[in-house]
């Protein structure tokens, strides 16, 4: 494995090696998570691991929430990395254009039921499913979301087509809608060694808004769109990382709560942890609160490699120790996490 740290707890300093691919070859998950407060080094560690994966011939997909597009800068320094800024895109994330009618339509249907706030068994949900059927798409020459929207608005005879088009257009006419509906943008190049999704400026709902029916109904279009785009990026990351079993692939999510806020995002995290080893794929998560940000209890419990860095907040330190499976009432351990961990 690659060097992750130095053990200085004894008089003889020894290297701590982290071997994602070795775990996978040993039929274990290579996924990991890093919990720390701001400035404690978790993003640096995630970049270190990503660089090591590239050096071993692997690929990576990153969701970058930073205002400075720091992962885009890092990615371009280590390999032929493509960065996509969602609010000002140079490439399209349209699943129909990325994956074709069969795989892309399934992805679109999952995301759009959330985006358009319709249930799969509602009349509109059934109409959407019929339009996104592979045979229907091929028969009508629909190969992009833009063409689907135009078809629904002009010449689709299915019941509810006009209402579906009206709802879709509410998102398509927004500036952010270009990344899905603008047919002039080239599709995201999935053959790149590194892909970075820059989401600065993308609005997301709070946890309170998602849990409260009253607040959820009042969500802005921008926040609804942002939530659905995060779920879509997670699905694209899965396809990117799982498609070639001969290469190691890493999905990095710094500030993981942006993904695990939605059930769809948590599901993708679980798929990586449960099944990633079969495709030589792993996920690396980073965030501040291990109990809240790394998915539900089952997903948190399945993450095999857990790293805790400095937490000067006592409550967060205790929660991190619980996540590690250590005695969170041990004052020496609490003091170590809050005062002794570097930087």
CSV table of N, CA and C in Angstrom, one decimal, residues 124-258:
chain,number,residue,atom,x,y,z
A,124,UNK,N,-48.8,10.9,-13.9
A,124,UNK,CA,-47.7,11.6,-14.5
A,124,UNK,C,-46.5,10.7,-14.5
A,125,UNK,N,-46.3,10.0,-13.4
A,125,UNK,CA,-45.2,9.0,-13.2
A,125,UNK,C,-45.2,7.9,-14.2
A,126,UNK,N,-46.5,7.4,-14.5
A,126,UNK,CA,-46.6,6.4,-15.5
A,126,UNK,C,-46.4,6.9,-16.9
A,127,UNK,N,-46.8,8.1,-17.2
A,127,UNK,CA,-46.6,8.8,-18.5
A,127,UNK,C,-45.1,8.9,-18.7
A,128,UNK,N,-44.4,9.4,-17.6
A,128,UNK,CA,-42.9,9.6,-17.7
A,128,UNK,C,-42.2,8.3,-18.0
A,129,UNK,N,-42.7,7.2,-17.3
A,129,UNK,CA,-42.1,5.9,-17.6
A,129,UNK,C,-42.3,5.4,-19.0
A,130,UNK,N,-43.5,5.7,-19.5
A,130,UNK,CA,-43.8,5.3,-20.9
A,130,UNK,C,-43.0,6.0,-21.9
A,131,UNK,N,-42.8,7.3,-21.7
A,131,UNK,CA,-41.9,8.1,-22.6
A,131,UNK,C,-40.5,7.6,-22.6
A,132,UNK,N,-40.0,7.3,-21.4
A,132,UNK,CA,-38.6,6.9,-21.2
A,132,UNK,C,-38.4,5.4,-21.5
A,133,UNK,N,-39.4,4.7,-21.9
A,133,UNK,CA,-39.2,3.3,-22.3
A,133,UNK,C,-38.2,3.3,-23.5
A,134,UNK,N,-37.3,2.3,-23.5
A,134,UNK,CA,-36.3,2.3,-24.5
A,134,UNK,C,-36.9,2.2,-25.9
A,135,UNK,N,-37.9,1.4,-26.1
A,135,UNK,CA,-38.5,1.2,-27.4
A,135,UNK,C,-39.2,2.5,-27.9
A,136,UNK,N,-39.8,3.2,-26.9
A,136,UNK,CA,-40.5,4.5,-27.3
A,136,UNK,C,-39.4,5.5,-27.7
A,137,UNK,N,-38.4,5.6,-26.9
A,137,UNK,CA,-37.3,6.6,-27.2
A,137,UNK,C,-36.8,6.3,-28.6
A,138,UNK,N,-36.5,5.1,-28.9
A,138,UNK,CA,-35.9,4.8,-30.2
A,138,UNK,C,-36.9,5.0,-31.4
A,139,UNK,N,-38.1,4.7,-31.1
A,139,UNK,CA,-39.2,4.8,-32.2
A,139,UNK,C,-39.4,6.3,-32.5
A,140,UNK,N,-39.2,7.2,-31.5
A,140,UNK,CA,-39.5,8.6,-31.8
A,140,UNK,C,-38.2,9.4,-32.0
A,141,UNK,N,-37.1,8.7,-32.0
A,141,UNK,CA,-35.8,9.4,-32.2
A,141,UNK,C,-35.4,10.3,-31.1
A,142,UNK,N,-35.7,10.0,-29.9
A,142,UNK,CA,-35.4,10.8,-28.7
A,142,UNK,C,-34.1,10.4,-28.1
A,143,UNK,N,-33.1,11.2,-28.2
A,143,UNK,CA,-31.8,10.8,-27.7
A,143,UNK,C,-31.2,11.8,-26.8
A,144,UNK,N,-32.0,12.8,-26.3
A,144,UNK,CA,-31.5,13.7,-25.3
A,144,UNK,C,-32.7,14.2,-24.5
A,145,UNK,N,-32.5,14.9,-23.4
A,145,UNK,CA,-33.5,15.4,-22.6
A,145,UNK,C,-34.2,16.6,-23.3
A,146,UNK,N,-33.4,17.3,-24.0
A,146,UNK,CA,-34.0,18.4,-24.8
A,146,UNK,C,-35.0,17.9,-25.8
A,147,UNK,N,-34.7,16.8,-26.5
A,147,UNK,CA,-35.7,16.3,-27.5
A,147,UNK,C,-36.9,15.7,-26.8
A,148,UNK,N,-36.7,15.1,-25.6
A,148,UNK,CA,-37.8,14.5,-24.8
A,148,UNK,C,-38.8,15.7,-24.4
A,149,UNK,N,-38.2,16.8,-23.9
A,149,UNK,CA,-39.0,17.9,-23.5
A,149,UNK,C,-39.8,18.5,-24.7
A,150,UNK,N,-39.1,18.6,-25.9
A,150,UNK,CA,-39.8,19.1,-27.1
A,150,UNK,C,-40.9,18.2,-27.5
A,151,UNK,N,-40.7,16.9,-27.4
A,151,UNK,CA,-41.7,15.9,-27.8
A,151,UNK,C,-42.9,16.0,-26.9
A,152,UNK,N,-42.7,16.1,-25.6
A,152,UNK,CA,-43.8,16.1,-24.7
A,152,UNK,C,-44.6,17.4,-24.9
A,153,UNK,N,-43.9,18.5,-25.3
A,153,UNK,CA,-44.6,19.8,-25.4
A,153,UNK,C,-45.4,19.9,-26.7
A,154,UNK,N,-45.0,19.2,-27.8
A,154,UNK,CA,-45.5,19.4,-29.1
A,154,UNK,C,-46.3,18.3,-29.7
A,155,UNK,N,-45.8,17.1,-29.7
A,155,UNK,CA,-46.4,16.0,-30.4
A,155,UNK,C,-46.6,14.7,-29.7
A,156,UNK,N,-46.6,14.7,-28.4
A,156,UNK,CA,-46.8,13.5,-27.6
A,156,UNK,C,-48.3,13.4,-27.3
A,157,UNK,N,-48.9,12.2,-27.6
A,157,UNK,CA,-50.3,12.0,-27.4
A,157,UNK,C,-50.6,11.3,-26.1
A,158,UNK,N,-49.7,11.0,-25.3
A,158,UNK,CA,-49.9,10.4,-24.0
A,158,UNK,C,-50.6,11.3,-23.0
A,159,UNK,N,-51.4,10.8,-22.2
A,159,UNK,CA,-52.1,11.6,-21.2
A,159,UNK,C,-51.2,12.3,-20.2
A,160,UNK,N,-51.3,13.5,-20.0
A,160,UNK,CA,-50.4,14.2,-19.1
A,160,UNK,C,-49.1,14.7,-19.7
A,161,UNK,N,-48.9,14.6,-21.0
A,161,UNK,CA,-47.7,15.0,-21.6
A,161,UNK,C,-47.4,16.5,-21.5
A,162,UNK,N,-48.5,17.3,-21.7
A,162,UNK,CA,-48.3,18.7,-21.6
A,162,UNK,C,-47.9,19.2,-20.2
A,163,UNK,N,-48.6,18.5,-19.2
A,163,UNK,CA,-48.2,18.9,-17.8
A,163,UNK,C,-46.8,18.5,-17.5
A,164,UNK,N,-46.4,17.3,-18.0
A,164,UNK,CA,-45.0,16.9,-17.8
A,164,UNK,C,-44.0,17.9,-18.4
A,165,UNK,N,-44.3,18.3,-19.6
A,165,UNK,CA,-43.5,19.3,-20.3
A,165,UNK,C,-43.4,20.6,-19.5
A,166,UNK,N,-44.6,21.0,-19.0
A,166,UNK,CA,-44.6,22.3,-18.3
A,166,UNK,C,-43.8,22.2,-17.0
A,167,UNK,N,-43.8,21.1,-16.3
A,167,UNK,CA,-43.0,21.0,-15.1
A,167,UNK,C,-41.5,20.9,-15.5
A,168,UNK,N,-41.1,20.1,-16.5
A,168,UNK,CA,-39.7,20.0,-17.0
A,168,UNK,C,-39.2,21.4,-17.4
A,169,UNK,N,-40.0,22.2,-18.1
A,169,UNK,CA,-39.6,23.5,-18.6
A,169,UNK,C,-39.3,24.4,-17.5
A,170,UNK,N,-39.9,24.2,-16.3
A,170,UNK,CA,-39.7,25.1,-15.2
A,170,UNK,C,-38.2,25.0,-14.7
A,171,UNK,N,-37.6,23.8,-15.0
A,171,UNK,CA,-36.2,23.6,-14.6
A,171,UNK,C,-35.3,23.9,-15.8
A,172,UNK,N,-35.8,23.5,-17.0
A,172,UNK,CA,-35.0,23.7,-18.2
A,172,UNK,C,-34.6,25.2,-18.5
A,173,UNK,N,-35.6,26.1,-18.2
A,173,UNK,CA,-35.3,27.5,-18.5
A,173,UNK,C,-34.4,28.2,-17.5
A,174,UNK,N,-34.1,27.5,-16.4
A,174,UNK,CA,-33.2,28.1,-15.4
A,174,UNK,C,-31.8,28.0,-16.0
A,175,UNK,N,-30.9,28.9,-15.5
A,175,UNK,CA,-29.5,28.8,-15.9
A,175,UNK,C,-28.9,27.4,-15.6
A,176,UNK,N,-29.2,26.9,-14.5
A,176,UNK,CA,-28.7,25.6,-14.1
A,176,UNK,C,-29.2,24.5,-15.0
A,177,UNK,N,-30.3,24.7,-15.7
A,177,UNK,CA,-30.9,23.7,-16.6
A,177,UNK,C,-30.1,23.4,-17.8
A,178,UNK,N,-29.1,24.2,-18.1
A,178,UNK,CA,-28.2,24.0,-19.3
A,178,UNK,C,-27.5,22.6,-19.2
A,179,UNK,N,-27.1,22.3,-17.9
A,179,UNK,CA,-26.3,21.1,-17.8
A,179,UNK,C,-27.0,19.8,-18.1
A,180,UNK,N,-28.3,19.9,-18.2
A,180,UNK,CA,-29.1,18.7,-18.6
A,180,UNK,C,-29.8,18.9,-19.9
A,181,UNK,N,-30.3,20.1,-20.2
A,181,UNK,CA,-31.2,20.3,-21.4
A,181,UNK,C,-30.5,20.9,-22.6
A,182,UNK,N,-29.3,21.5,-22.5
A,182,UNK,CA,-28.7,22.2,-23.6
A,182,UNK,C,-28.0,21.2,-24.5
A,183,UNK,N,-28.6,20.9,-25.7
A,183,UNK,CA,-28.1,20.0,-26.6
A,183,UNK,C,-26.8,20.4,-27.3
A,184,UNK,N,-26.4,21.7,-27.2
A,184,UNK,CA,-25.2,22.2,-27.8
A,184,UNK,C,-24.0,21.9,-27.0
A,185,UNK,N,-24.1,21.5,-25.8
A,185,UNK,CA,-23.0,21.1,-25.0
A,185,UNK,C,-22.5,19.7,-25.3
A,186,UNK,N,-21.2,19.5,-25.4
A,186,UNK,CA,-20.8,18.1,-25.6
A,186,UNK,C,-21.0,17.3,-24.4
A,187,UNK,N,-21.3,16.0,-24.5
A,187,UNK,CA,-21.4,15.2,-23.3
A,187,UNK,C,-20.2,15.0,-22.5
A,188,UNK,N,-20.3,14.9,-21.2
A,188,UNK,CA,-19.2,14.7,-20.3
A,188,UNK,C,-18.3,13.5,-20.8
A,189,UNK,N,-17.0,13.7,-21.0
A,189,UNK,CA,-16.1,12.6,-21.5
A,189,UNK,C,-15.8,11.6,-20.4
A,190,UNK,N,-16.5,10.5,-20.5
A,190,UNK,CA,-16.4,9.5,-19.4
A,190,UNK,C,-15.1,8.6,-19.6
A,191,UNK,N,-14.3,8.9,-20.6
A,191,UNK,CA,-13.1,8.2,-20.8
A,191,UNK,C,-11.9,8.9,-20.1
A,192,UNK,N,-12.1,10.1,-19.5
A,192,UNK,CA,-11.1,10.8,-18.8
A,192,UNK,C,-10.6,10.0,-17.6
A,193,UNK,N,-9.4,10.2,-17.2
A,193,UNK,CA,-8.8,9.5,-16.0
A,193,UNK,C,-9.4,10.1,-14.7
A,194,UNK,N,-9.7,11.4,-14.8
A,194,UNK,CA,-10.3,12.0,-13.6
A,194,UNK,C,-11.5,12.9,-14.0
A,195,UNK,N,-12.5,12.9,-13.2
A,195,UNK,CA,-13.7,13.8,-13.4
A,195,UNK,C,-14.0,14.5,-12.1
A,196,UNK,N,-14.1,15.8,-12.2
A,196,UNK,CA,-14.4,16.6,-11.0
A,196,UNK,C,-15.7,17.4,-11.3
A,197,UNK,N,-16.7,17.2,-10.4
A,197,UNK,CA,-17.9,18.0,-10.5
A,197,UNK,C,-17.9,19.1,-9.6
A,198,UNK,N,-17.7,20.4,-10.1
A,198,UNK,CA,-17.6,21.6,-9.2
A,198,UNK,C,-19.0,22.1,-9.0
A,199,UNK,N,-19.5,22.1,-7.7
A,199,UNK,CA,-20.9,22.4,-7.4
A,199,UNK,C,-21.0,23.8,-6.7
A,200,UNK,N,-20.0,24.6,-6.7
A,200,UNK,CA,-20.1,25.9,-6.1
A,200,UNK,C,-21.3,26.7,-6.7
A,201,UNK,N,-22.1,27.3,-5.9
A,201,UNK,CA,-23.2,28.0,-6.3
A,201,UNK,C,-24.5,27.2,-6.4
A,202,UNK,N,-24.3,25.9,-6.2
A,202,UNK,CA,-25.5,25.0,-6.3
A,202,UNK,C,-26.2,25.0,-4.9
A,203,UNK,N,-27.5,25.4,-4.9
A,203,UNK,CA,-28.2,25.4,-3.6
A,203,UNK,C,-28.7,24.0,-3.3
A,204,UNK,N,-28.8,23.8,-2.0
A,204,UNK,CA,-29.3,22.5,-1.4
A,204,UNK,C,-30.2,22.7,-0.3
A,205,UNK,N,-31.2,21.9,-0.1
A,205,UNK,CA,-32.1,22.0,1.1
A,205,UNK,C,-31.4,21.6,2.3
A,206,UNK,N,-31.8,22.1,3.4
A,206,UNK,CA,-31.3,21.7,4.7
A,206,UNK,C,-32.0,20.4,5.2
A,207,UNK,N,-31.4,19.7,6.2
A,207,UNK,CA,-32.0,18.5,6.7
A,207,UNK,C,-33.4,18.8,7.2
A,208,UNK,N,-33.5,19.9,7.9
A,208,UNK,CA,-34.8,20.3,8.5
A,208,UNK,C,-35.9,20.5,7.4
A,209,UNK,N,-35.5,21.1,6.2
A,209,UNK,CA,-36.4,21.2,5.1
A,209,UNK,C,-36.9,19.9,4.5
A,210,UNK,N,-36.0,18.9,4.5
A,210,UNK,CA,-36.3,17.6,3.9
A,210,UNK,C,-37.2,16.8,4.8
A,211,UNK,N,-37.1,17.0,6.2
A,211,UNK,CA,-37.9,16.3,7.1
A,211,UNK,C,-39.2,16.9,7.4
A,212,UNK,N,-39.4,18.2,7.1
A,212,UNK,CA,-40.7,18.8,7.4
A,212,UNK,C,-41.5,18.9,6.1
A,213,UNK,N,-42.7,18.3,6.1
A,213,UNK,CA,-43.5,18.4,4.9
A,213,UNK,C,-43.9,19.8,4.5
A,214,UNK,N,-44.1,20.7,5.5
A,214,UNK,CA,-44.5,22.1,5.3
A,214,UNK,C,-43.3,22.8,4.6
A,215,UNK,N,-42.1,22.6,5.2
A,215,UNK,CA,-40.9,23.3,4.6
A,215,UNK,C,-40.5,22.7,3.3
A,216,UNK,N,-40.7,21.4,3.1
A,216,UNK,CA,-40.3,20.8,1.8
A,216,UNK,C,-41.2,21.3,0.7
A,217,UNK,N,-42.5,21.5,0.9
A,217,UNK,CA,-43.4,22.1,-0.1
A,217,UNK,C,-43.0,23.5,-0.5
A,218,UNK,N,-42.3,24.2,0.4
A,218,UNK,CA,-41.9,25.5,0.1
A,218,UNK,C,-40.5,25.7,-0.5
A,219,UNK,N,-39.8,24.5,-0.9
A,219,UNK,CA,-38.5,24.6,-1.4
A,219,UNK,C,-38.5,25.3,-2.7
A,220,UNK,N,-37.4,26.1,-2.9
A,220,UNK,CA,-37.2,26.8,-4.2
A,220,UNK,C,-36.9,25.8,-5.3
A,221,UNK,N,-37.1,26.2,-6.5
A,221,UNK,CA,-36.7,25.4,-7.7
A,221,UNK,C,-35.2,25.1,-7.7
A,222,UNK,N,-34.5,26.1,-7.3
A,222,UNK,CA,-33.0,25.9,-7.2
A,222,UNK,C,-32.6,24.8,-6.3
A,223,UNK,N,-33.2,24.8,-5.1
A,223,UNK,CA,-32.9,23.7,-4.1
A,223,UNK,C,-33.4,22.4,-4.5
A,224,UNK,N,-34.5,22.3,-5.1
A,224,UNK,CA,-35.0,21.0,-5.6
A,224,UNK,C,-34.1,20.5,-6.7
A,225,UNK,N,-33.7,21.4,-7.6
A,225,UNK,CA,-32.8,21.0,-8.7
A,225,UNK,C,-31.4,20.6,-8.1
A,226,UNK,N,-30.9,21.3,-7.2
A,226,UNK,CA,-29.6,21.0,-6.6
A,226,UNK,C,-29.6,19.6,-6.0
A,227,UNK,N,-30.7,19.3,-5.2
A,227,UNK,CA,-30.8,17.9,-4.6
A,227,UNK,C,-30.8,16.8,-5.6
A,228,UNK,N,-31.6,17.0,-6.7
A,228,UNK,CA,-31.7,16.0,-7.8
A,228,UNK,C,-30.4,15.9,-8.5
A,229,UNK,N,-29.7,17.0,-8.7
A,229,UNK,CA,-28.4,16.9,-9.4
A,229,UNK,C,-27.3,16.1,-8.6
A,230,UNK,N,-27.4,16.3,-7.3
A,230,UNK,CA,-26.4,15.5,-6.5
A,230,UNK,C,-26.7,14.0,-6.6
A,231,UNK,N,-28.0,13.7,-6.6
A,231,UNK,CA,-28.4,12.3,-6.7
A,231,UNK,C,-27.9,11.8,-8.1
A,232,UNK,N,-28.1,12.6,-9.1
A,232,UNK,CA,-27.7,12.2,-10.5
A,232,UNK,C,-26.2,12.0,-10.5
A,233,UNK,N,-25.4,12.9,-10.0
A,233,UNK,CA,-23.9,12.8,-10.0
A,233,UNK,C,-23.5,11.5,-9.3
A,234,UNK,N,-24.2,11.2,-8.2
A,234,UNK,CA,-23.8,9.9,-7.5
A,234,UNK,C,-24.1,8.7,-8.4
A,235,UNK,N,-25.2,8.7,-9.2
A,235,UNK,CA,-25.4,7.6,-10.1
A,235,UNK,C,-24.4,7.6,-11.2
A,236,UNK,N,-24.0,8.8,-11.7
A,236,UNK,CA,-23.0,8.8,-12.8
A,236,UNK,C,-21.7,8.3,-12.3
A,237,UNK,N,-21.3,8.7,-11.0
A,237,UNK,CA,-20.1,8.2,-10.4
A,237,UNK,C,-20.1,6.7,-10.3
A,238,UNK,N,-21.2,6.1,-10.0
A,238,UNK,CA,-21.3,4.7,-9.9
A,238,UNK,C,-21.0,4.0,-11.3
A,239,UNK,N,-21.6,4.6,-12.3
A,239,UNK,CA,-21.4,4.0,-13.6
A,239,UNK,C,-20.0,4.2,-14.1
A,240,UNK,N,-19.4,5.3,-13.8
A,240,UNK,CA,-18.0,5.6,-14.1
A,240,UNK,C,-17.0,4.7,-13.4
A,241,UNK,N,-17.3,4.4,-12.1
A,241,UNK,CA,-16.3,3.6,-11.4
A,241,UNK,C,-16.5,2.1,-11.5
A,242,UNK,N,-17.7,1.7,-11.9
A,242,UNK,CA,-18.0,0.3,-11.9
A,242,UNK,C,-17.9,-0.3,-13.3
A,243,UNK,N,-17.7,0.5,-14.3
A,243,UNK,CA,-17.7,0.1,-15.7
A,243,UNK,C,-16.6,-0.8,-16.2
A,244,UNK,N,-15.4,-0.6,-15.6
A,244,UNK,CA,-14.2,-1.3,-16.0
A,244,UNK,C,-13.6,-2.0,-14.8
A,245,UNK,N,-13.7,-3.4,-14.7
A,245,UNK,CA,-13.3,-4.1,-13.6
A,245,UNK,C,-11.8,-4.3,-13.6
A,246,UNK,N,-11.1,-3.9,-14.6
A,246,UNK,CA,-9.6,-4.1,-14.7
A,246,UNK,C,-8.9,-2.9,-14.1
A,247,UNK,N,-9.6,-1.9,-13.8
A,247,UNK,CA,-8.9,-0.7,-13.2
A,247,UNK,C,-9.5,-0.3,-11.9
A,248,UNK,N,-8.6,0.2,-11.0
A,248,UNK,CA,-9.0,0.7,-9.7
A,248,UNK,C,-9.7,2.0,-9.9
A,249,UNK,N,-10.9,2.2,-9.3
A,249,UNK,CA,-11.6,3.5,-9.5
A,249,UNK,C,-12.1,4.0,-8.1
A,250,UNK,N,-12.0,5.3,-7.9
A,250,UNK,CA,-12.3,5.9,-6.6
A,250,UNK,C,-13.3,7.0,-6.7
A,251,UNK,N,-14.3,7.0,-5.9
A,251,UNK,CA,-15.3,8.0,-5.9
A,251,UNK,C,-15.1,8.8,-4.6
A,252,UNK,N,-14.7,10.1,-4.7
A,252,UNK,CA,-14.4,10.9,-3.5
A,252,UNK,C,-15.6,11.9,-3.3
A,253,UNK,N,-16.1,11.9,-2.1
A,253,UNK,CA,-17.1,12.9,-1.7
A,253,UNK,C,-16.6,13.6,-0.4
A,254,UNK,N,-16.0,14.8,-0.6
A,254,UNK,CA,-15.7,15.6,0.5
A,254,UNK,C,-16.9,16.4,0.9
A,255,UNK,N,-17.1,16.6,2.2
A,255,UNK,CA,-18.4,17.2,2.7
A,255,UNK,C,-19.6,16.2,2.3
A,256,UNK,N,-19.5,15.0,2.8
A,256,UNK,CA,-20.3,13.9,2.4
A,256,UNK,C,-21.8,14.1,2.7
A,257,UNK,N,-22.1,15.0,3.6
A,257,UNK,CA,-23.6,15.2,3.9
A,257,UNK,C,-24.3,15.8,2.7
A,258,UNK,N,-23.7,16.4,1.8
A,258,UNK,CA,-24.4,16.8,0.6
A,258,UNK,C,-24.9,15.7,-0.2
